[in-house]
Coordinates of C-alpha atoms in Angstrom, one line a residue:
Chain A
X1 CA 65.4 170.4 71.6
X2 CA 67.8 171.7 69.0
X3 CA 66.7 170.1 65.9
X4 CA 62.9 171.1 67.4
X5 CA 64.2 174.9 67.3
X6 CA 65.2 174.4 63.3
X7 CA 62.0 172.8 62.4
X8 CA 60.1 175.6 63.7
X9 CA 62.1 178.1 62.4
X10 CA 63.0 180.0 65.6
X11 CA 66.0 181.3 65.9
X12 CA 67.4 179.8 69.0
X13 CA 68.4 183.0 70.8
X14 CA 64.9 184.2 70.3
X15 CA 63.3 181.5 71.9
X16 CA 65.4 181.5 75.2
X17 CA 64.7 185.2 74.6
X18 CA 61.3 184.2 74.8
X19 CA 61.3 181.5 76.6
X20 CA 63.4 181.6 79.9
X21 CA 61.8 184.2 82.0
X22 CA 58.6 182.5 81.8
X23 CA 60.0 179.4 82.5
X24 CA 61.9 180.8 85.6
X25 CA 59.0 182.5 87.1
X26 CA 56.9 179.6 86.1
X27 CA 59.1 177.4 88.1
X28 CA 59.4 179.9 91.5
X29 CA 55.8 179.4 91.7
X30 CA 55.8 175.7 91.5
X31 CA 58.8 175.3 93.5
X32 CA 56.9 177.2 96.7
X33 CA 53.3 175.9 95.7
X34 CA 54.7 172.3 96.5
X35 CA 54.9 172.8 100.2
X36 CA 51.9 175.5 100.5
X37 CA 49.9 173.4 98.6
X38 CA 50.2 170.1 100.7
X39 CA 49.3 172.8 103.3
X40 CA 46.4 173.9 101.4
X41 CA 45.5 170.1 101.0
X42 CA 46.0 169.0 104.7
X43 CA 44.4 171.9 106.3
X44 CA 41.3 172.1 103.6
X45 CA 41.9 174.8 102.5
X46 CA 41.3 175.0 98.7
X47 CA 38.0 176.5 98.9
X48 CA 39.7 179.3 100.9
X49 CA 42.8 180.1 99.1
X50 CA 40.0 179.7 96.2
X51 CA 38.6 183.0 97.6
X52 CA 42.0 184.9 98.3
X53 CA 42.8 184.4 94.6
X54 CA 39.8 185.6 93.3
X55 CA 40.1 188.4 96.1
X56 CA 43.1 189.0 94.3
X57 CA 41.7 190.1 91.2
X58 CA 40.0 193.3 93.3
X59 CA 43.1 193.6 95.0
X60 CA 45.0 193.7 91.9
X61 CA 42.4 196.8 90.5
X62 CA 42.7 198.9 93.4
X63 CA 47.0 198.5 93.1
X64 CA 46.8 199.8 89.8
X65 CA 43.9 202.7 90.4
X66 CA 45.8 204.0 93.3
X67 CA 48.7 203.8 91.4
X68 CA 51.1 201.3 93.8
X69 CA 52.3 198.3 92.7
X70 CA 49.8 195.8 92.4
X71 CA 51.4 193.3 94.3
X72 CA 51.2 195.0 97.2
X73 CA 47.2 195.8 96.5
X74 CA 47.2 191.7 96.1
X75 CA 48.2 191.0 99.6
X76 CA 47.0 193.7 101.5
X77 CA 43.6 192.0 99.8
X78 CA 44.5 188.7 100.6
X79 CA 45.2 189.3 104.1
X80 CA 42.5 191.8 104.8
X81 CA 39.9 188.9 103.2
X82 CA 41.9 186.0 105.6
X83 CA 41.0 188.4 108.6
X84 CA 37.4 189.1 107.5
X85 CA 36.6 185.5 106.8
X86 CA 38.3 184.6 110.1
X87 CA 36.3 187.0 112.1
X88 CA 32.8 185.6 110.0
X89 CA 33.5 182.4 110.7
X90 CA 32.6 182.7 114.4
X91 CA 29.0 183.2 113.5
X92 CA 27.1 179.5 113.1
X93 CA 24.4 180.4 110.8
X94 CA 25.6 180.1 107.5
X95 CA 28.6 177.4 106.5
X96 CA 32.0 178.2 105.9
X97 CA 31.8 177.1 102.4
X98 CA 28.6 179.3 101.7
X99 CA 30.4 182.0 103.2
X100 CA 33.5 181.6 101.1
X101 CA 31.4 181.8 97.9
X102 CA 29.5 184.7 98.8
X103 CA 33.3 186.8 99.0
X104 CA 35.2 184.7 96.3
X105 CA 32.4 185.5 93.8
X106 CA 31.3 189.2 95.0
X107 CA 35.0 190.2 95.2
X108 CA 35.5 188.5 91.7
X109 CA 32.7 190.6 90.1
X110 CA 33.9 193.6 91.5
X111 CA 37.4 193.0 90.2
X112 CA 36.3 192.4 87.2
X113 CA 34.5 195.6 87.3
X114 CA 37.1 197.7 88.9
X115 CA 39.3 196.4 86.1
X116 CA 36.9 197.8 83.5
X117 CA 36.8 200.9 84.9
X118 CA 40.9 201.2 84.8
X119 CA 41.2 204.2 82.1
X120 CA 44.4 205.2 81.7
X121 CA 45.9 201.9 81.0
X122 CA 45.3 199.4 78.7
X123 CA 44.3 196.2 81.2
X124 CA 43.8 193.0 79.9
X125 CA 41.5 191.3 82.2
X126 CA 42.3 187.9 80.5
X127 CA 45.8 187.9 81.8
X128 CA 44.8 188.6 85.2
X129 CA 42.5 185.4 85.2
X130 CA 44.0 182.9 83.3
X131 CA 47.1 184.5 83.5
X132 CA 50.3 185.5 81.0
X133 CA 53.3 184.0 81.5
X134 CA 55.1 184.4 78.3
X135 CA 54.8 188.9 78.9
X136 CA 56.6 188.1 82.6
X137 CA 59.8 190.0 82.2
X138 CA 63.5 189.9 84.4
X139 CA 62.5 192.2 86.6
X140 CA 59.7 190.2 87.9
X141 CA 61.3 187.3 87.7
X142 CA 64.0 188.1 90.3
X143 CA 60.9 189.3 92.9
X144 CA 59.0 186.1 92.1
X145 CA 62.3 184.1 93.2
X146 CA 63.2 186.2 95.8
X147 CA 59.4 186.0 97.1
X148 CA 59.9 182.1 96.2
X149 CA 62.9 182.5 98.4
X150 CA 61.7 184.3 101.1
X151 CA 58.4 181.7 101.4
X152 CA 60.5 178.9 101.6
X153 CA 63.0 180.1 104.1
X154 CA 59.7 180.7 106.9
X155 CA 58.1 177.7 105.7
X156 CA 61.7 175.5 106.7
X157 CA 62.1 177.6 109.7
X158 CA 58.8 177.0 111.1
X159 CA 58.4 173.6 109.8
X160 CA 57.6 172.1 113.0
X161 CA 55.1 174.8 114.4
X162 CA 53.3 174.6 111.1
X163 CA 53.0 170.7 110.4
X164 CA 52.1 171.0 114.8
X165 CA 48.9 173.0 114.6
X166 CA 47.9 171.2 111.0
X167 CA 47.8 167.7 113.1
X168 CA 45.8 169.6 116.2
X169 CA 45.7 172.5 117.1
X170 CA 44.9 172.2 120.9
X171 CA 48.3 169.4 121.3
X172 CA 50.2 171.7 119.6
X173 CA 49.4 174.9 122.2
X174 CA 49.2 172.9 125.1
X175 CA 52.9 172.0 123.8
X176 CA 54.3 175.4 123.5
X177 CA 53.6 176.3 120.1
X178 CA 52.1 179.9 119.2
X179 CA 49.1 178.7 117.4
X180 CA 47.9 182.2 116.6
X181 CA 50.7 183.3 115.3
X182 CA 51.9 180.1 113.3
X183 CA 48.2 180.4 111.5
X184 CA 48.7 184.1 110.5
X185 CA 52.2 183.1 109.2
X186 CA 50.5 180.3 106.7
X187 CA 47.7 183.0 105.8
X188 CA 50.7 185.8 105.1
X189 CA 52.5 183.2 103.2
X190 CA 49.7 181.9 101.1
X191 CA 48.7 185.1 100.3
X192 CA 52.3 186.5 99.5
X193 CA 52.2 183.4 96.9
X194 CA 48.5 184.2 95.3
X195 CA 49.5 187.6 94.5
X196 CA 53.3 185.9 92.5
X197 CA 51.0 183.3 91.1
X198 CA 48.8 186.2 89.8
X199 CA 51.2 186.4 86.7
X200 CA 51.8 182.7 86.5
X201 CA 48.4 180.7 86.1
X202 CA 45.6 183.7 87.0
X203 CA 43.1 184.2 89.6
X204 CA 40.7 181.5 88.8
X205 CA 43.8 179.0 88.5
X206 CA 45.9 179.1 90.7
X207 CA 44.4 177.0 93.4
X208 CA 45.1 174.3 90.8
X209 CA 48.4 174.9 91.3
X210 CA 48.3 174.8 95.0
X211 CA 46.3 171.6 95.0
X212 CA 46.6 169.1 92.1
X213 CA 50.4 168.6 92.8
X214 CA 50.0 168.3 96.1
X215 CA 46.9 166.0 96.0
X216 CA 49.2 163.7 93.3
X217 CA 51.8 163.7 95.8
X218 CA 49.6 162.3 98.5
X219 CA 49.7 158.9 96.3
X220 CA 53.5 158.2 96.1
X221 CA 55.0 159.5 100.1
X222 CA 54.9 158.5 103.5
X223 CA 55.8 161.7 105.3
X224 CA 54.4 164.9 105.4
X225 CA 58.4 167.0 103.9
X226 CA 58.2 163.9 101.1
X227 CA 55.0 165.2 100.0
X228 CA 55.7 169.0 100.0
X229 CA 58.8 168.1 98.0
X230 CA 57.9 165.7 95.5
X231 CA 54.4 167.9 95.3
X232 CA 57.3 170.4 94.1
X233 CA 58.9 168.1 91.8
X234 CA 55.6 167.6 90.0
X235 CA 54.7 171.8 90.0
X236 CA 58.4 171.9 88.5
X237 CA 57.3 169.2 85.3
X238 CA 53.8 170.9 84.8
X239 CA 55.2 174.1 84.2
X240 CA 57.4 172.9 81.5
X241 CA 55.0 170.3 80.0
X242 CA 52.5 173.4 80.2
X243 CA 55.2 175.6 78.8
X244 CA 56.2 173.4 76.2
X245 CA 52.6 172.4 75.3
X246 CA 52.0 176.1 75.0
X247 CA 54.9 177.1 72.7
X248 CA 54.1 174.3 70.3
X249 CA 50.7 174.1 70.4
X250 CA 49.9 178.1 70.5
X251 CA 47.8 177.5 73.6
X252 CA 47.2 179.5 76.6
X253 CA 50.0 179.0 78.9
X254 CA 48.2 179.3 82.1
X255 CA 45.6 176.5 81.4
X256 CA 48.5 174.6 79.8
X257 CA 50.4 174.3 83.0
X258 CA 46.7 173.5 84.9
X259 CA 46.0 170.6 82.0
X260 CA 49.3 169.4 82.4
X261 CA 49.5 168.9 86.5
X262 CA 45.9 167.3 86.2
X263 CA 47.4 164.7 83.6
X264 CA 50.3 164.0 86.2
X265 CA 47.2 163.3 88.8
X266 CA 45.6 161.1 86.6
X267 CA 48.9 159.1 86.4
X268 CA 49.6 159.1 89.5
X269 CA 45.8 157.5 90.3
X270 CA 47.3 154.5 88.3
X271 CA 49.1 153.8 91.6
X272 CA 48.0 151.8 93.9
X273 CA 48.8 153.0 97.4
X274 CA 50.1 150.8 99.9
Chain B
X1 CA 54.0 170.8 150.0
X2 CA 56.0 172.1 147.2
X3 CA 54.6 175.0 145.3
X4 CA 52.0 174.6 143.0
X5 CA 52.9 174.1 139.2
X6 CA 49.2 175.2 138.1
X7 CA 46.7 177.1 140.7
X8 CA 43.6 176.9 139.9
X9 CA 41.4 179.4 142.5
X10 CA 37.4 180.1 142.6
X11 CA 37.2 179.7 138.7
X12 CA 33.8 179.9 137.2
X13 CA 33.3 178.9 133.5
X14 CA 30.1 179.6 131.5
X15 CA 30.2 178.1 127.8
X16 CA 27.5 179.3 125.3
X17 CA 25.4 180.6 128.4
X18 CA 25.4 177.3 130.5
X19 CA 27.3 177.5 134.0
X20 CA 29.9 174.4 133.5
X21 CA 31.9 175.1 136.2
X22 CA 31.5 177.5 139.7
X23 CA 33.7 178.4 142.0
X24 CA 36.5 175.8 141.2
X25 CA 40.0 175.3 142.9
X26 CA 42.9 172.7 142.4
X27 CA 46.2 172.8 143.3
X28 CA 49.0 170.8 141.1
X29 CA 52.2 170.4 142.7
X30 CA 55.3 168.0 141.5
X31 CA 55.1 164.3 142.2
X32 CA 50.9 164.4 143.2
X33 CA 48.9 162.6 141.4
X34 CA 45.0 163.9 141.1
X35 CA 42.0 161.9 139.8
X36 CA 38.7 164.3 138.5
X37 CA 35.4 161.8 138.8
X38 CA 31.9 162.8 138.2
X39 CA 29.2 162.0 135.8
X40 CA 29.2 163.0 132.1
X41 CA 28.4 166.5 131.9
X42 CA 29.7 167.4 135.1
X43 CA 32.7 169.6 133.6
X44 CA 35.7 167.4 134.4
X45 CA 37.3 167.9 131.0
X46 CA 36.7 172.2 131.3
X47 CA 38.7 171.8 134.0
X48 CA 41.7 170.1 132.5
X49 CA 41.4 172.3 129.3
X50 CA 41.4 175.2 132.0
X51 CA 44.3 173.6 133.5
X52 CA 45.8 173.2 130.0
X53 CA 45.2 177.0 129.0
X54 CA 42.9 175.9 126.4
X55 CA 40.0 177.6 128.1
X56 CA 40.2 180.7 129.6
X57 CA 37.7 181.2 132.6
X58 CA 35.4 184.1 133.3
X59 CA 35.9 184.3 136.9
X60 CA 38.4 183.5 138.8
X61 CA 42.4 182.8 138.3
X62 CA 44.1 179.9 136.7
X63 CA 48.0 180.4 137.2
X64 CA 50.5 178.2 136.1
X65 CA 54.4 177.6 136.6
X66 CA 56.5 179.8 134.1
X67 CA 58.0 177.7 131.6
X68 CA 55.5 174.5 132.7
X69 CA 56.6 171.1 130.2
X70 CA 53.1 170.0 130.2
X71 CA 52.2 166.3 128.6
X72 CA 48.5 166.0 127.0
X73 CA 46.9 162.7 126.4
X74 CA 43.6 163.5 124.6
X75 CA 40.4 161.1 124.4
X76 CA 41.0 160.9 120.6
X77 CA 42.3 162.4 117.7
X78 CA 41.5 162.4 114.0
X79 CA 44.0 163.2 111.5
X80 CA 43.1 163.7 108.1
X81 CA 43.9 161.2 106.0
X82 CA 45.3 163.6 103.5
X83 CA 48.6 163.9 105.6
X84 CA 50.9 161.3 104.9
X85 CA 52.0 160.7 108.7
X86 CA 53.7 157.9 110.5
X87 CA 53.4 157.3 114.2
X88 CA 57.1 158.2 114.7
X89 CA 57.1 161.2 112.8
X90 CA 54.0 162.0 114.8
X91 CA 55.9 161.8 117.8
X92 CA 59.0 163.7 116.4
X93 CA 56.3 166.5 116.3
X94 CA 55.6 166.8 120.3
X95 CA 59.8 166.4 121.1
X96 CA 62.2 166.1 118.9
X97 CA 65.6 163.8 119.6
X98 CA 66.5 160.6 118.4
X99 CA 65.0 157.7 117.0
X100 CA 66.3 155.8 119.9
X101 CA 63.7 158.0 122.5
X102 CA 60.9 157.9 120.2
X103 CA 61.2 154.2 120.1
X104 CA 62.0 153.5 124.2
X105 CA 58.6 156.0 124.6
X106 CA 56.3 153.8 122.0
X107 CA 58.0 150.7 124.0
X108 CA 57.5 151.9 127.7
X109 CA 53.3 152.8 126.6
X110 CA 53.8 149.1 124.6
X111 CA 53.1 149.8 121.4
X112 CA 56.6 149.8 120.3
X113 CA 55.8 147.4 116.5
X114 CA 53.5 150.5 115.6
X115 CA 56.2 152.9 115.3
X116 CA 56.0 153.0 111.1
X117 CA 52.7 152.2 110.8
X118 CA 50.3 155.6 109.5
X119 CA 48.7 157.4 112.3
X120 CA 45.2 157.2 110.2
X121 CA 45.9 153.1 110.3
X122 CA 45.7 153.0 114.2
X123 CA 42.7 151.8 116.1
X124 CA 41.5 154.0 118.8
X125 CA 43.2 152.0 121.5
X126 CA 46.4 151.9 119.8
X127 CA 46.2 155.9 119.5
X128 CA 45.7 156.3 123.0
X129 CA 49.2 154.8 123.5
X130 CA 50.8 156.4 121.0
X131 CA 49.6 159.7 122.6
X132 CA 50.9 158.4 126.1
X133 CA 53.8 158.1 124.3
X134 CA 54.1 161.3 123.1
X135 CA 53.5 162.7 126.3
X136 CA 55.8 160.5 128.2
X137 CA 58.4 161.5 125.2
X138 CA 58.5 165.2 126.4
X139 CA 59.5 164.5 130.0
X140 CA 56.2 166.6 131.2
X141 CA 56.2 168.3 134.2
X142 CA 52.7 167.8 134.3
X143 CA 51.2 165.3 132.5
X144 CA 47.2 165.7 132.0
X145 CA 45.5 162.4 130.5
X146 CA 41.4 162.4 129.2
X147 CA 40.2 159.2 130.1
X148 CA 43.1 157.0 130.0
X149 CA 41.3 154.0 131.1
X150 CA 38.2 154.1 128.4
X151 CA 37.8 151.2 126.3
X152 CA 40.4 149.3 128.4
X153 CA 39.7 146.3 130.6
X154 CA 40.3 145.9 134.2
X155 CA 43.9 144.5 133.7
X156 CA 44.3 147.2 131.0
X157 CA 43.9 149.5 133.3
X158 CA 46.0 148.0 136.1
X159 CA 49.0 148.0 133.4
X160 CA 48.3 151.3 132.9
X161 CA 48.5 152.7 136.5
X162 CA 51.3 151.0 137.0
X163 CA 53.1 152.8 134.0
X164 CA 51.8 156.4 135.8
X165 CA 52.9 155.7 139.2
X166 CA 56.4 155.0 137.8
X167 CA 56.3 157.7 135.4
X168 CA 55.3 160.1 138.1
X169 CA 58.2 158.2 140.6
X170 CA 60.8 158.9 137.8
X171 CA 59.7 162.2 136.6
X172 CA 58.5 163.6 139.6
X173 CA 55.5 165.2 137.3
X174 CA 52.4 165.7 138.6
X175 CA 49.3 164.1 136.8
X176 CA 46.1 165.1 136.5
X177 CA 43.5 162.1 135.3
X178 CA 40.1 162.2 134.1
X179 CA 37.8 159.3 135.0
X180 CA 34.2 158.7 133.7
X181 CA 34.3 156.0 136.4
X182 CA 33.2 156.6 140.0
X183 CA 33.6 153.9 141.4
X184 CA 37.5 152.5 140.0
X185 CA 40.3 155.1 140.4
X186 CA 44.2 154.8 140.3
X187 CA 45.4 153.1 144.2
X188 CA 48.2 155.6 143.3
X189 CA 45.8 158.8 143.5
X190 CA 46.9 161.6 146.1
X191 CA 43.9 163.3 146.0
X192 CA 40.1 162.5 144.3
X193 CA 38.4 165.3 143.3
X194 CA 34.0 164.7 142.5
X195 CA 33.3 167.7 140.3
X196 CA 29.5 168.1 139.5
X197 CA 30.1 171.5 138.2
X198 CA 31.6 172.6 141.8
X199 CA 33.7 170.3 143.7
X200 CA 31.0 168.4 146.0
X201 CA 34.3 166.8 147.6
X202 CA 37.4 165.8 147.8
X203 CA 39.9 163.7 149.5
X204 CA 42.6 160.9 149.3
X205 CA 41.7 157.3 148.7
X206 CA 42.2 156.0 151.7
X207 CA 39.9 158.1 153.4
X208 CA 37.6 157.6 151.1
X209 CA 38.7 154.2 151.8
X210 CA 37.2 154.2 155.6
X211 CA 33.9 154.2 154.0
X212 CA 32.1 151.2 155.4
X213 CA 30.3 150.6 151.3
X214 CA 34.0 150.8 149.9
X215 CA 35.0 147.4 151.8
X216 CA 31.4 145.9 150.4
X217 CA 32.8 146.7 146.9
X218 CA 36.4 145.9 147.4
X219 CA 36.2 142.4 146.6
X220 CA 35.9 142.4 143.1
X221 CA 39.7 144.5 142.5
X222 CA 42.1 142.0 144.9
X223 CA 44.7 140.8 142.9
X224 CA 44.6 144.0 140.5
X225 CA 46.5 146.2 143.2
X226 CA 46.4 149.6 141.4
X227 CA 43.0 150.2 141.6
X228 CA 40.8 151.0 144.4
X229 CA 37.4 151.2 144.6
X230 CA 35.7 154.5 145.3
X231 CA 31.9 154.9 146.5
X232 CA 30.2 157.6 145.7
X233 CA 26.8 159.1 146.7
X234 CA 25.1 161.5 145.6
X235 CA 23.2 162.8 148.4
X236 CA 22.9 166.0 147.9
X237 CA 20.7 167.8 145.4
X238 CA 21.0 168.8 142.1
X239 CA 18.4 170.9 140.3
X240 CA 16.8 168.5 137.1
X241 CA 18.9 171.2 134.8
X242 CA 21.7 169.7 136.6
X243 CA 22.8 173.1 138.1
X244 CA 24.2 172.2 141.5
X245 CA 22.9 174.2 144.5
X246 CA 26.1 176.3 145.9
X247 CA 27.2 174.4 148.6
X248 CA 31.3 174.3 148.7
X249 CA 33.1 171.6 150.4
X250 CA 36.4 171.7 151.9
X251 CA 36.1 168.6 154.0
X252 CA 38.3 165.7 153.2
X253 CA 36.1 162.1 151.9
X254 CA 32.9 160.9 150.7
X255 CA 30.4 163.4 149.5
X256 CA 27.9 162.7 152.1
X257 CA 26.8 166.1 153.1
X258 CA 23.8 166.0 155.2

């Protein structure tokens, strides 16, 4: 890395300046995507947290008009969508995954438009969808790993309750466990993680994030924890081959990271499984 | 009779505006062993998930024992293939302990060599056992099996009711067992219970047993002596929409209500 610095002509100091606050909040997404993401994967989720994240984008609008922190308007979003699609998902007529792109795309639009109409501030809707990494600063970078923390500390806790009602939901509540509850925890958790990842990767990308790893880590384990944590493992790499990638290459960081967790797939489909 | 560990009393069920059940009662105390029969349709696994709290009812009261340990064999389950899961992983998620249970549970329900194969890998009879195993693995207090005895032949199921009735002597659980079959039942049974959306009647074996048809049949079963052979006639009418007419039966034996 060293002689890399000198060839580029970067002072070193500037580039860890530069460089390690993304790559810190970079890896406290991956870190907590690993296990939500083989959640995400073994509960089918994608096409829902699909629709959170692009919920987000409102959510994220409606933070900054009111004026609060848009992290909070993120998961108050996130978690009033997860009710509302819960609730609609009782009715038969339409299919879940019709239903899911009805809201992901009418609350995308109307983020996008609520962003527009932001005055004050100048908002740069890119960042919100593909993300900017390299403006994340050290304040947000000790609430992303405190979030990262935080995620991971419920998700060990209630380890058992959650893998219970992702196998079936009826064994698990005839066997004591508080299905309702346990659910509302994964939707909290997963939202609480759209709105860090907001930053990271974007709206529109950060189901990649949740999924790819995970889906690569399916190949290579043979227990569910093996798979959340080597699922982390491979978050962890694409953020720095995405980071890397980006720094040398001037490209976007956010589809960086994306492109390089999809090449770690493709590797991965090289394997046969057992 | 001890006291009940679930109560089931005059519970009426209607799902998506079809009666399934009227006007049901059961009783499930420690160490009694209770076989549901009745044709397909008849609401016979309603009332287990009732029993199970999985369905609430719309009249009526279903109470169970504080704290209840209950053990749940299902028809089937699917897992998604995208969970990496092995069968003893699977059972470290219904009771969790050391290897050394999970492995004497997969070897008392026989299927001890499966215990790291995937759970996806398994054929449906193999995850039948594995869920017997899981059940078995959380020393129930009541243990509530879907049809153990589909897909498994006659000596199948006489291994099989022999594993219950020692389960139930060791445990002292109560059981509850679904059976598509109305004419083979567990020897074992305490009480038989004909559901065709009410209870048309109910009674143990061996009165049942008294029937004069029972003794034509029982030839077929001698040397298989966990099973016994119930008859079962359905002399009574049922509307062509299968809704039962309202006659409840207390009396013990045979449904033959004329």
């Amino acid at each position: 890395m060293p002689t890399t610095i000198t060839t580029t002509m970067k002072a070193p100091a500037t580039m860890i300046e530069l460089l390690l606050p993304p790559l810190l909040a970079g890896l406290a997404v991956a870190l907590v995507s690993g296990p939500m993401g083989a959640f995400v994967v073994w509960r089918r989720m994608a096409f829902f947290g699909d629709t959170l994240a692009h919920g987000a984008l409102l959510g994220a609008a409606l933070g900054l008009a009111l004026d609060i922190s848009l992290y909070v308007g993120v998961v108050a979003m996130c978690l009033g969508l997860a009710a509302a699609l819960t609730a609609l998902q009782h009715q038969r007529q339409l299919a879940s995954d019709t239903l899911l792109g009805i809201v992901a795309h009418t609350t995308l639009a109307l983020g996008v438009i609520a962003i527009s109409l932001q005055t004050g501030i100048q908002v740069d809707l890119f960042a919100y969808l593909f993300g900017d990494l390299l403006a994340v600063g050290w304040q947000e970078v000790v609430g992303l790993w405190a979030g990262a923390l935080v995620i991971l500390a419920m998700m060990v806790w209630q380890w058992r309750a959650l893998l219970s009602i992702t196998v079936n939901e009826e064994l698990a509540q005839v066997e004591g466990v508080a299905v309702q509850r346990t659910r509302l925890l994964l939707m909290l958790l997963l939202a609480l993680l759209i709105a860090g990842a907001i930053r990271t990767v974007g709206v529109l990308l950060i189901t990649s994030l949740l999924v790819i790893p995970a889906a690569s880590a399916r190949r290579l384990t043979h227990t569910p924890a093996q798979m959340a944590i080597v699922a982390s493992v491979l978050g962890t790499l694409s953020v720095l081959a995405g980071l890397t990638v980006s720094w040398f290459a001037n490209t976007p960081v956010g589809p960086s990271i994306v492109v390089a967790a999809s090449g770690l797939f493709m590797l991965t489909l090289l394997r046969k499984t057992s | 009779m001890s006291e009940p560990l679930v109560k089931v009393e005059s519970v009426s069920v209607t799902l998506g505006g079809t009666s399934v059940l009227s006007e049901v009662s059961l009783d499930l105390a420690p160490g009694r062993i209770t076989t549901l029969i009745g044709p397909n349709g008849a609401g016979k696994s309603t009332l287990a998930r009732l029993v199970l709290g999985l369905v609430t009812p719309d009249q009526g009261t279903v109470v169970r024992r504080r704290g209840l340990r209950v053990g749940y064999m299902p028809q089937h389950l699917n897992i998604d293939d995208s969970l990496p899961l092995t069968v003893d992983r699977f059972l470290w998620l219904g009771a969790s302990g050391p290897t050394a249970a999970r492995r004497a549970a997969l070897e008392r329900a026989g299927v001890a060599h499966l215990r790291r194969r995937a759970v996806q890998k398994l054929s449906g009879g193999e995850m039948q056992r594995v869920l017997l195993a899981r059940a078995l693995l959380r020393k129930p207090d009541l243990l509530v099996l879907d049809e153990p005895a589909q897909g498994v032949d006659v000596a199948g199921q006489n291994a099989l009711y022999g594993l219950l009735k020692d389960v139930r002597d060791e445990l002292g659980c109560a059981i509850l067992l679904i059976s598509h079959d109305l004419h083979l039942v567990m020897a074992a049974t305490d009480e038989v219970i004909c559901l065709q959306r009410h209870v048309c009647c109910s009674g143990s074996p061996e009165t049942v047993s008294r029937d004069p048809a029972y003794h034509e049949l029982f030839g077929p079963t001698a040397g298989t002596p966990n099973l016994a052979l119930y008859t079962h006639d359905h002399d009574h009418d049922h509307d062509l929409d299968g809704n039962a007419h309202h006659h409840h039966h207390d009396h013990e034996g045979p449904c033959n209500h004329d």
